[in-house]
């Protein structure tokens, strides 16, 4: 999270590793922007500016730093207001790995990664990603034949959608219903999908 990155920046700065501290603070600032967290952006911004001045207080260096900060801040509202802001880099890597494992039919490993992604997104407050995370989890659970886990994930997915089920959710419901022997309901879900 942002707080951990800023704590790391403080520790590195205290040890005299100012360049590394600035990199950690910059990472924290970018993470705050990606999260659309105004409460986290302020402290991160202060730390980046403070450490930036310590590293190199020349006019050109500070102008370059301010230019980089301005570019990040310009997209803050865009990220905050978008329905699907970009994930943390580590989440994107884990997601790519999980999908690759699923394609290779390594379903238990894929499921572990999908569960980890869900936990990370919950912990960082990335609620806009939960529908996608739960949908992935329900799909891989269906592939494994774990109808209880699939049902749990689908119910939560649906609760987050409130009203409109997209085709992917209908298709997952159809698979779940077919797996539990309710072929009439599965057929209706297929039609809806």
Coordinates of N, CA and C in Angstrom, one line a residue:
X1 N 0.8 -1.2 0.0 CA 0.0 0.0 0.0 C 0.8 1.3 0.0
X2 N 0.2 2.4 -0.1 CA 0.9 3.7 -0.1 C 1.6 3.9 1.2
X3 N 1.0 3.6 2.3 CA 1.6 3.9 3.6 C 2.9 3.1 3.7
X4 N 3.0 1.9 3.3 CA 4.2 1.0 3.4 C 5.3 1.6 2.6
X5 N 4.9 2.1 1.4 CA 6.0 2.7 0.5 C 6.5 4.0 1.1
X6 N 5.7 4.8 1.7 CA 6.2 6.0 2.3 C 7.0 5.7 3.6
X7 N 6.6 4.7 4.3 CA 7.5 4.3 5.5 C 8.8 3.8 5.0
X8 N 8.8 3.0 3.9 CA 10.1 2.6 3.3 C 10.9 3.8 2.9
X9 N 10.3 4.8 2.3 CA 11.0 6.0 1.9 C 11.7 6.7 3.1
X10 N 10.9 6.7 4.2 CA 11.5 7.4 5.4 C 12.7 6.6 6.0
X11 N 12.5 5.3 6.0 CA 13.6 4.4 6.5 C 14.9 4.6 5.7
X12 N 14.7 4.6 4.4 CA 15.8 4.7 3.4 C 16.5 6.1 3.6
X13 N 15.6 7.1 3.8 CA 16.1 8.5 3.9 C 16.9 8.6 5.2
X14 N 16.4 8.0 6.3 CA 17.2 8.0 7.6 C 18.5 7.3 7.5
X15 N 18.6 6.3 6.6 CA 19.9 5.6 6.4 C 20.8 6.3 5.5
X16 N 20.3 7.5 4.9 CA 21.2 8.2 4.0 C 21.1 7.8 2.6
X17 N 20.1 6.9 2.3 CA 19.9 6.4 0.9 C 18.9 7.3 0.2
X18 N 19.2 8.5 0.0 CA 18.2 9.5 -0.5 C 17.6 9.2 -1.8
X19 N 18.5 8.7 -2.7 CA 18.0 8.4 -4.1 C 17.0 7.3 -4.0
X20 N 17.3 6.2 -3.3 CA 16.4 5.1 -3.1 C 15.1 5.5 -2.4
X21 N 15.3 6.4 -1.4 CA 14.1 6.9 -0.7 C 13.2 7.7 -1.6
X22 N 13.8 8.5 -2.5 CA 13.0 9.3 -3.5 C 12.2 8.3 -4.4
X23 N 12.9 7.2 -4.8 CA 12.2 6.3 -5.7 C 11.0 5.6 -5.0
X24 N 11.2 5.3 -3.7 CA 10.1 4.7 -2.9 C 9.0 5.7 -2.8
X25 N 9.3 6.9 -2.5 CA 8.3 7.9 -2.3 C 7.5 8.2 -3.6
X26 N 8.3 8.2 -4.7 CA 7.6 8.4 -6.1 C 6.7 7.2 -6.4
X27 N 7.1 6.0 -6.0 CA 6.3 4.8 -6.2 C 5.0 4.9 -5.4
X28 N 5.2 5.4 -4.1 CA 4.0 5.6 -3.3 C 3.1 6.7 -3.8
X29 N 3.6 7.7 -4.4 CA 2.8 8.8 -5.0 C 2.0 8.2 -6.2
X30 N 2.7 7.5 -7.0 CA 2.0 6.9 -8.2 C 0.9 5.9 -7.8
X31 N 1.2 5.1 -6.7 CA 0.2 4.2 -6.2 C -1.0 4.9 -5.7
X32 N -0.8 6.0 -5.0 CA -1.9 6.8 -4.5 C -2.8 7.4 -5.7
X33 N -2.1 7.8 -6.7 CA -2.8 8.3 -7.9 C -3.6 7.2 -8.5
X34 N -3.0 6.0 -8.7 CA -3.7 4.9 -9.3 C -4.9 4.5 -8.5
X35 N -4.8 4.6 -7.2 CA -5.9 4.3 -6.3 C -7.0 5.4 -6.3
X36 N -6.6 6.6 -6.8 CA -7.5 7.7 -6.7 C -7.8 8.1 -5.3
X37 N -6.8 7.9 -4.5 CA -6.9 8.2 -3.0 C -6.4 9.6 -2.7
X38 N -7.3 10.6 -2.6 CA -6.8 12.0 -2.3 C -6.1 12.1 -1.0
X39 N -6.6 11.3 0.0 CA -6.0 11.3 1.3 C -4.6 10.9 1.3
X40 N -4.2 9.9 0.4 CA -2.9 9.4 0.3 C -2.0 10.3 -0.6
X41 N -2.6 11.0 -1.6 CA -1.8 11.7 -2.5 C -1.0 12.9 -1.8
X42 N -1.7 13.6 -0.9 CA -1.0 14.7 -0.2 C 0.3 14.3 0.5
X43 N 0.2 13.4 1.4 CA 1.5 13.0 2.1 C 2.6 12.5 1.2
X44 N 2.1 11.7 0.2 CA 3.1 11.2 -0.8 C 3.7 12.3 -1.6
X45 N 2.9 13.3 -2.0 CA 3.4 14.4 -2.8 C 4.4 15.2 -2.0
X46 N 4.1 15.5 -0.7 CA 5.0 16.2 0.2 C 6.4 15.5 0.3
X47 N 6.3 14.2 0.5 CA 7.6 13.4 0.6 C 8.4 13.4 -0.6
X48 N 7.7 13.3 -1.8 CA 8.5 13.3 -3.1 C 9.2 14.7 -3.2
X49 N 8.5 15.8 -2.9 CA 9.0 17.1 -3.1 C 10.2 17.3 -2.1
X50 N 10.0 16.9 -0.9 CA 11.0 17.0 0.1 C 12.3 16.3 -0.2
X51 N 12.1 15.0 -0.6 CA 13.3 14.2 -1.0 C 13.9 14.6 -2.3
X52 N 13.0 15.1 -3.2 CA 13.5 15.7 -4.5 C 14.5 16.8 -4.3
X53 N 14.1 17.7 -3.4 CA 14.9 18.9 -3.1 C 16.2 18.4 -2.4
X54 N 16.2 17.4 -1.6 CA 17.4 16.9 -0.9 C 18.4 16.3 -1.9
X55 N 17.8 15.6 -2.9 CA 18.6 14.9 -3.9 C 19.4 15.8 -4.8
X56 N 18.6 16.8 -5.4 CA 19.2 17.8 -6.3 C 18.3 19.0 -6.3
X57 N 18.8 20.1 -5.7 CA 18.0 21.3 -5.6 C 18.2 22.3 -6.8
X58 N 18.8 21.8 -7.9 CA 19.0 22.7 -9.0 C 17.7 23.0 -9.7
X59 N 17.6 24.2 -10.3 CA 16.3 24.6 -10.9 C 15.8 23.6 -11.9
X60 N 16.7 23.1 -12.8 CA 16.3 22.2 -13.9 C 15.8 20.9 -13.3
X61 N 16.4 20.4 -12.2 CA 16.0 19.1 -11.6 C 14.6 19.3 -11.0
X62 N 14.4 20.4 -10.3 CA 13.1 20.6 -9.6 C 12.0 20.9 -10.6
X63 N 12.3 21.6 -11.7 CA 11.3 21.8 -12.8 C 10.9 20.4 -13.4
X64 N 11.9 19.6 -13.6 CA 11.6 18.2 -14.2 C 10.8 17.4 -13.2
X65 N 11.1 17.5 -11.9 CA 10.3 16.8 -10.9 C 8.8 17.3 -10.9
X66 N 8.7 18.6 -10.9 CA 7.4 19.2 -10.9 C 6.6 18.9 -12.1
X67 N 7.3 18.8 -13.2 CA 6.6 18.4 -14.5 C 6.1 17.0 -14.4
X68 N 6.9 16.1 -13.9 CA 6.4 14.7 -13.7 C 5.3 14.6 -12.7
X69 N 5.3 15.4 -11.6 CA 4.2 15.4 -10.7 C 2.9 15.9 -11.3
X70 N 3.1 17.0 -12.1 CA 1.9 17.6 -12.7 C 1.2 16.6 -13.7
X71 N 2.0 15.8 -14.4 CA 1.5 14.9 -15.3 C 0.7 13.8 -14.6
X72 N 1.2 13.3 -13.4 CA 0.5 12.3 -12.6 C -0.8 12.9 -12.0
X73 N -0.7 14.1 -11.5 CA -1.9 14.7 -10.9 C -3.0 15.0 -11.9
X74 N -2.6 15.3 -13.2 CA -3.6 15.6 -14.2 C -4.5 14.3 -14.5
X75 N -4.0 13.1 -14.2 CA -4.8 11.9 -14.5 C -5.5 11.4 -13.2
X76 N -5.2 12.1 -12.1 CA -5.8 11.7 -10.8 C -7.3 11.6 -10.9
X77 N -8.0 12.7 -11.3 CA -9.4 12.7 -11.4 C -9.9 11.7 -12.4
X78 N -9.2 11.5 -13.5 CA -9.6 10.6 -14.5 C -9.6 9.2 -13.9
X79 N -8.6 8.8 -13.1 CA -8.5 7.5 -12.4 C -9.6 7.4 -11.4
X80 N -9.9 8.5 -10.7 CA -10.9 8.4 -9.6 C -12.3 8.2 -10.2
X81 N -12.5 8.9 -11.3 CA -13.9 8.8 -11.9 C -14.1 7.6 -12.8
X82 N -13.0 7.0 -13.3 CA -13.2 5.9 -14.3 C -13.8 4.7 -13.6
X83 N -14.5 3.9 -14.3 CA -15.1 2.7 -13.7 C -14.0 1.6 -13.5
X84 N -13.0 1.6 -14.4 CA -11.9 0.6 -14.2 C -10.5 1.2 -14.3
X85 N -10.1 1.9 -13.2 CA -8.8 2.4 -13.1 C -7.8 1.3 -13.3
X86 N -6.6 1.6 -13.7 CA -5.6 0.6 -13.9 C -5.2 -0.1 -12.6
X87 N -4.9 -1.4 -12.7 CA -4.5 -2.1 -11.4 C -3.1 -1.8 -11.1
X88 N -2.7 -2.1 -9.8 CA -1.3 -2.0 -9.4 C -0.5 -2.9 -10.4
X89 N 0.7 -2.5 -10.7 CA 1.6 -3.4 -11.6 C 1.6 -4.8 -11.1
X90 N 1.7 -5.1 -9.8 CA 1.9 -6.5 -9.3 C 0.6 -7.2 -9.6
X91 N -0.6 -6.6 -9.5 CA -1.9 -7.2 -9.8 C -1.9 -7.6 -11.3
X92 N -1.5 -6.7 -12.1 CA -1.5 -7.0 -13.6 C -0.6 -8.2 -13.9
X93 N 0.5 -8.3 -13.2 CA 1.4 -9.5 -13.4 C 0.8 -10.7 -12.9
X94 N 0.2 -10.7 -11.7 CA -0.4 -11.9 -11.2 C -1.6 -12.3 -12.0
X95 N -2.4 -11.3 -12.6 CA -3.5 -11.7 -13.4 C -3.1 -12.4 -14.7
X96 N -2.0 -11.8 -15.3 CA -1.5 -12.5 -16.5 C -1.0 -13.9 -16.2
X97 N -0.4 -14.1 -15.1 CA 0.1 -15.4 -14.7 C -1.1 -16.4 -14.5
X98 N -2.1 -15.9 -13.8 CA -3.3 -16.7 -13.5 C -4.0 -17.1 -14.7
X99 N -4.1 -16.2 -15.7 CA -4.8 -16.5 -16.9 C -4.0 -17.5 -17.7
X100 N -2.7 -17.4 -17.7 CA -1.8 -18.3 -18.4 C -1.9 -19.7 -17.8
X101 N -2.0 -19.8 -16.5 CA -2.1 -21.1 -15.8 C -3.5 -21.7 -16.1
X102 N -4.5 -20.9 -16.2 CA -5.8 -21.4 -16.5 C -5.9 -22.0 -17.9
X103 N -5.2 -21.3 -18.9 CA -5.2 -21.8 -20.2 C -4.5 -23.1 -20.3
X104 N -3.4 -23.3 -19.5 CA -2.7 -24.6 -19.5 C -3.4 -25.6 -18.6
X105 N -4.6 -25.3 -18.1 CA -5.4 -26.2 -17.3 C -4.7 -26.5 -15.9
X106 N -3.8 -25.6 -15.5 CA -3.3 -25.7 -14.1 C -4.2 -24.9 -13.2
X107 N -5.4 -25.5 -13.0 CA -6.5 -24.7 -12.4 C -6.3 -24.4 -10.9
X108 N -5.7 -25.3 -10.2 CA -5.6 -25.1 -8.7 C -4.6 -23.9 -8.5
X109 N -3.5 -23.9 -9.3 CA -2.5 -22.8 -9.2 C -3.2 -21.5 -9.7
X110 N -4.0 -21.5 -10.7 CA -4.6 -20.3 -11.2 C -5.6 -19.8 -10.2
X111 N -6.3 -20.7 -9.5 CA -7.3 -20.3 -8.5 C -6.6 -19.6 -7.3
X112 N -5.4 -20.2 -6.9 CA -4.7 -19.5 -5.8 C -4.3 -18.1 -6.2
X113 N -3.9 -17.9 -7.4 CA -3.5 -16.5 -7.8 C -4.7 -15.6 -7.9
X114 N -5.8 -16.1 -8.4 CA -7.1 -15.3 -8.5 C -7.5 -15.0 -7.1
X115 N -7.4 -15.9 -6.1 CA -7.8 -15.6 -4.7 C -6.8 -14.5 -4.1
X116 N -5.5 -14.6 -4.5 CA -4.6 -13.7 -4.0 C -4.9 -12.3 -4.6
X117 N -5.2 -12.2 -5.8 CA -5.6 -10.9 -6.5 C -6.8 -10.3 -5.8
X118 N -7.8 -11.1 -5.5 CA -9.0 -10.7 -4.8 C -8.6 -10.1 -3.4
X119 N -7.7 -10.8 -2.7 CA -7.3 -10.3 -1.4 C -6.5 -9.0 -1.5
X120 N -5.7 -8.9 -2.5 CA -4.9 -7.6 -2.7 C -5.8 -6.5 -3.0
X121 N -6.8 -6.7 -3.9 CA -7.7 -5.6 -4.2 C -8.6 -5.2 -3.1
X122 N -9.0 -6.2 -2.3 CA -9.8 -5.9 -1.1 C -8.9 -5.0 -0.1
X123 N -7.7 -5.4 0.1 CA -6.8 -4.8 1.1 C -6.5 -3.3 0.6
X124 N -6.4 -3.1 -0.7 CA -6.0 -1.8 -1.2 C -7.3 -0.9 -1.5
X125 N -8.5 -1.5 -1.2 CA -9.7 -0.7 -1.4 C -10.1 -0.5 -2.8
X126 N -9.6 -1.4 -3.7 CA -9.9 -1.2 -5.2 C -11.2 -1.9 -5.5
X127 N -12.3 -1.3 -5.0 CA -13.6 -1.9 -5.1 C -14.1 -2.0 -6.5
X128 N -13.6 -1.2 -7.4 CA -14.0 -1.2 -8.8 C -13.5 -2.5 -9.5
X129 N -12.5 -3.2 -8.9 CA -12.0 -4.4 -9.5 C -12.6 -5.7 -9.0
X130 N -13.5 -5.6 -7.9 CA -14.0 -6.8 -7.3 C -14.9 -7.6 -8.2
X131 N -15.7 -7.0 -9.0 CA -16.5 -7.7 -9.9 C -15.7 -8.6 -10.8
X132 N -14.7 -8.0 -11.4 CA -13.8 -8.8 -12.3 C -13.1 -9.9 -11.5
X133 N -12.6 -9.6 -10.3 CA -11.9 -10.6 -9.5 C -12.8 -11.8 -9.2
X134 N -14.0 -11.5 -8.7 CA -15.0 -12.5 -8.3 C -15.4 -13.3 -9.5
X135 N -15.6 -12.7 -10.6 CA -16.0 -13.4 -11.9 C -14.9 -14.4 -12.3
X136 N -13.6 -14.0 -12.2 CA -12.5 -14.9 -12.5 C -12.5 -16.1 -11.5
X137 N -12.8 -15.8 -10.2 CA -12.8 -16.8 -9.2 C -13.9 -17.8 -9.4
X138 N -15.1 -17.3 -9.8 CA -16.2 -18.2 -10.1 C -16.0 -19.0 -11.3
X139 N -15.3 -18.4 -12.3 CA -15.0 -19.2 -13.6 C -14.1 -20.4 -13.3
X140 N -13.0 -20.1 -12.5 CA -12.0 -21.1 -12.3 C -12.6 -22.2 -11.3
X141 N -13.4 -21.8 -10.4 CA -14.1 -22.7 -9.5 C -15.0 -23.7 -10.3
X142 N -15.7 -23.1 -11.3 CA -16.5 -23.9 -12.1 C -15.7 -24.9 -12.9
X143 N -14.6 -24.5 -13.4 CA -13.7 -25.4 -14.2 C -13.2 -26.5 -13.3
X144 N -13.0 -26.3 -12.0 CA -12.6 -27.3 -11.1 C -13.7 -28.2 -10.6
X145 N -15.0 -27.7 -10.9 CA -16.1 -28.5 -10.4 C -16.5 -28.2 -8.9
X146 N -15.9 -27.1 -8.4 CA -16.2 -26.7 -7.0 C -17.4 -25.7 -7.1
X147 N -18.6 -26.3 -7.0 CA -19.8 -25.6 -7.2 C -20.1 -24.7 -6.0
X148 N -19.7 -25.1 -4.8 CA -19.9 -24.2 -3.6 C -19.2 -22.9 -3.8
X149 N -17.9 -23.0 -4.1 CA -17.1 -21.8 -4.2 C -17.6 -20.9 -5.4
X150 N -17.9 -21.6 -6.5 CA -18.5 -20.8 -7.7 C -19.8 -20.1 -7.3
X151 N -20.6 -20.8 -6.5 CA -21.9 -20.2 -6.1 C -21.6 -19.0 -5.2
X152 N -20.7 -19.1 -4.3 CA -20.3 -18.0 -3.4 C -19.8 -16.8 -4.2
X153 N -18.9 -17.1 -5.1 CA -18.3 -16.0 -5.9 C -19.4 -15.3 -6.8
X154 N -20.3 -16.1 -7.4 CA -21.3 -15.6 -8.3 C -22.3 -14.7 -7.5
X155 N -22.7 -15.2 -6.3 CA -23.6 -14.4 -5.5 C -23.0 -13.0 -5.2
X156 N -21.7 -13.0 -4.8 CA -21.1 -11.7 -4.5 C -20.9 -10.8 -5.7
X157 N -20.6 -11.5 -6.9 CA -20.5 -10.7 -8.1 C -21.8 -10.0 -8.4
X158 N -22.9 -10.8 -8.3 CA -24.2 -10.3 -8.5 C -24.6 -9.2 -7.6
X159 N -24.3 -9.3 -6.3 CA -24.6 -8.3 -5.3 C -23.9 -7.0 -5.7
X160 N -22.7 -7.1 -6.3 CA -22.0 -5.9 -6.7 C -22.6 -5.2 -7.9
X161 N -23.1 -6.1 -8.8 CA -23.8 -5.6 -10.0 C -25.1 -4.9 -9.7
X162 N -25.7 -5.3 -8.7 CA -27.1 -4.8 -8.3 C -28.2 -5.3 -9.2
X163 N -28.2 -4.8 -10.4 CA -29.3 -5.2 -11.3 C -28.9 -5.9 -12.6
X164 N -28.1 -5.3 -13.4 CA -27.8 -5.9 -14.7 C -26.7 -6.9 -14.7
X165 N -27.1 -8.1 -15.1 CA -26.1 -9.2 -15.2 C -25.4 -9.1 -16.6
X166 N -24.1 -9.0 -16.7 CA -23.5 -9.1 -18.0 C -23.5 -10.5 -18.5
X167 N -23.2 -10.7 -19.8 CA -23.2 -12.0 -20.4 C -22.3 -13.0 -19.7
X168 N -21.1 -12.5 -19.2 CA -20.2 -13.4 -18.5 C -20.8 -14.0 -17.3
X169 N -21.5 -13.2 -16.5 CA -22.1 -13.7 -15.3 C -23.3 -14.7 -15.6
X170 N -24.1 -14.3 -16.6 CA -25.1 -15.3 -17.0 C -24.5 -16.6 -17.4
X171 N -23.4 -16.6 -18.2 CA -22.8 -17.8 -18.7 C -22.3 -18.6 -17.5
X172 N -21.7 -17.9 -16.5 CA -21.2 -18.7 -15.3 C -22.4 -19.3 -14.5
X173 N -23.5 -18.5 -14.4 CA -24.7 -19.1 -13.8 C -25.2 -20.3 -14.5
X174 N -25.2 -20.3 -15.8 CA -25.6 -21.4 -16.6 C -24.7 -22.6 -16.4
X175 N -23.4 -22.4 -16.3 CA -22.5 -23.5 -16.0 C -22.8 -24.1 -14.6
X176 N -23.0 -23.2 -13.7 CA -23.3 -23.7 -12.3 C -24.6 -24.4 -12.2
X177 N -25.6 -23.9 -12.9 CA -26.9 -24.6 -12.9 C -26.9 -26.0 -13.6
X178 N -26.1 -26.0 -14.7 CA -26.0 -27.3 -15.4 C -25.2 -28.3 -14.5
X179 N -24.2 -27.8 -13.9 CA -23.4 -28.7 -13.0 C -24.1 -29.2 -11.8
X180 N -25.1 -28.4 -11.4 CA -25.9 -28.9 -10.2 C -27.2 -29.6 -10.7
X181 N -27.3 -29.8 -12.0 CA -28.5 -30.6 -12.6 C -29.7 -29.9 -12.9
X182 N -29.7 -28.5 -12.7 CA -30.9 -27.7 -13.0 C -30.8 -27.2 -14.5
X183 N -31.1 -28.1 -15.4 CA -30.9 -27.8 -16.8 C -31.9 -26.8 -17.4
X184 N -33.1 -26.7 -16.8 CA -34.1 -25.7 -17.3 C -33.6 -24.3 -16.9
X185 N -33.1 -24.1 -15.7 CA -32.5 -22.8 -15.3 C -31.3 -22.5 -16.1
X186 N -30.4 -23.5 -16.4 CA -29.2 -23.3 -17.2 C -29.6 -22.9 -18.6
X187 N -30.6 -23.4 -19.1 CA -31.1 -23.0 -20.5 C -31.5 -21.6 -20.5
X188 N -32.3 -21.2 -19.4 CA -32.7 -19.8 -19.4 C -31.5 -18.8 -19.2
X189 N -30.6 -19.2 -18.4 CA -29.3 -18.4 -18.3 C -28.6 -18.3 -19.6
X190 N -28.5 -19.4 -20.3 CA -27.8 -19.4 -21.6 C -28.5 -18.4 -22.6
X191 N -29.8 -18.4 -22.6 CA -30.6 -17.5 -23.4 C -30.3 -16.0 -23.0
X192 N -30.3 -15.8 -21.7 CA -30.0 -14.4 -21.2 C -28.6 -14.0 -21.6
X193 N -27.7 -14.9 -21.5 CA -26.3 -14.5 -21.9 C -26.2 -14.2 -23.3

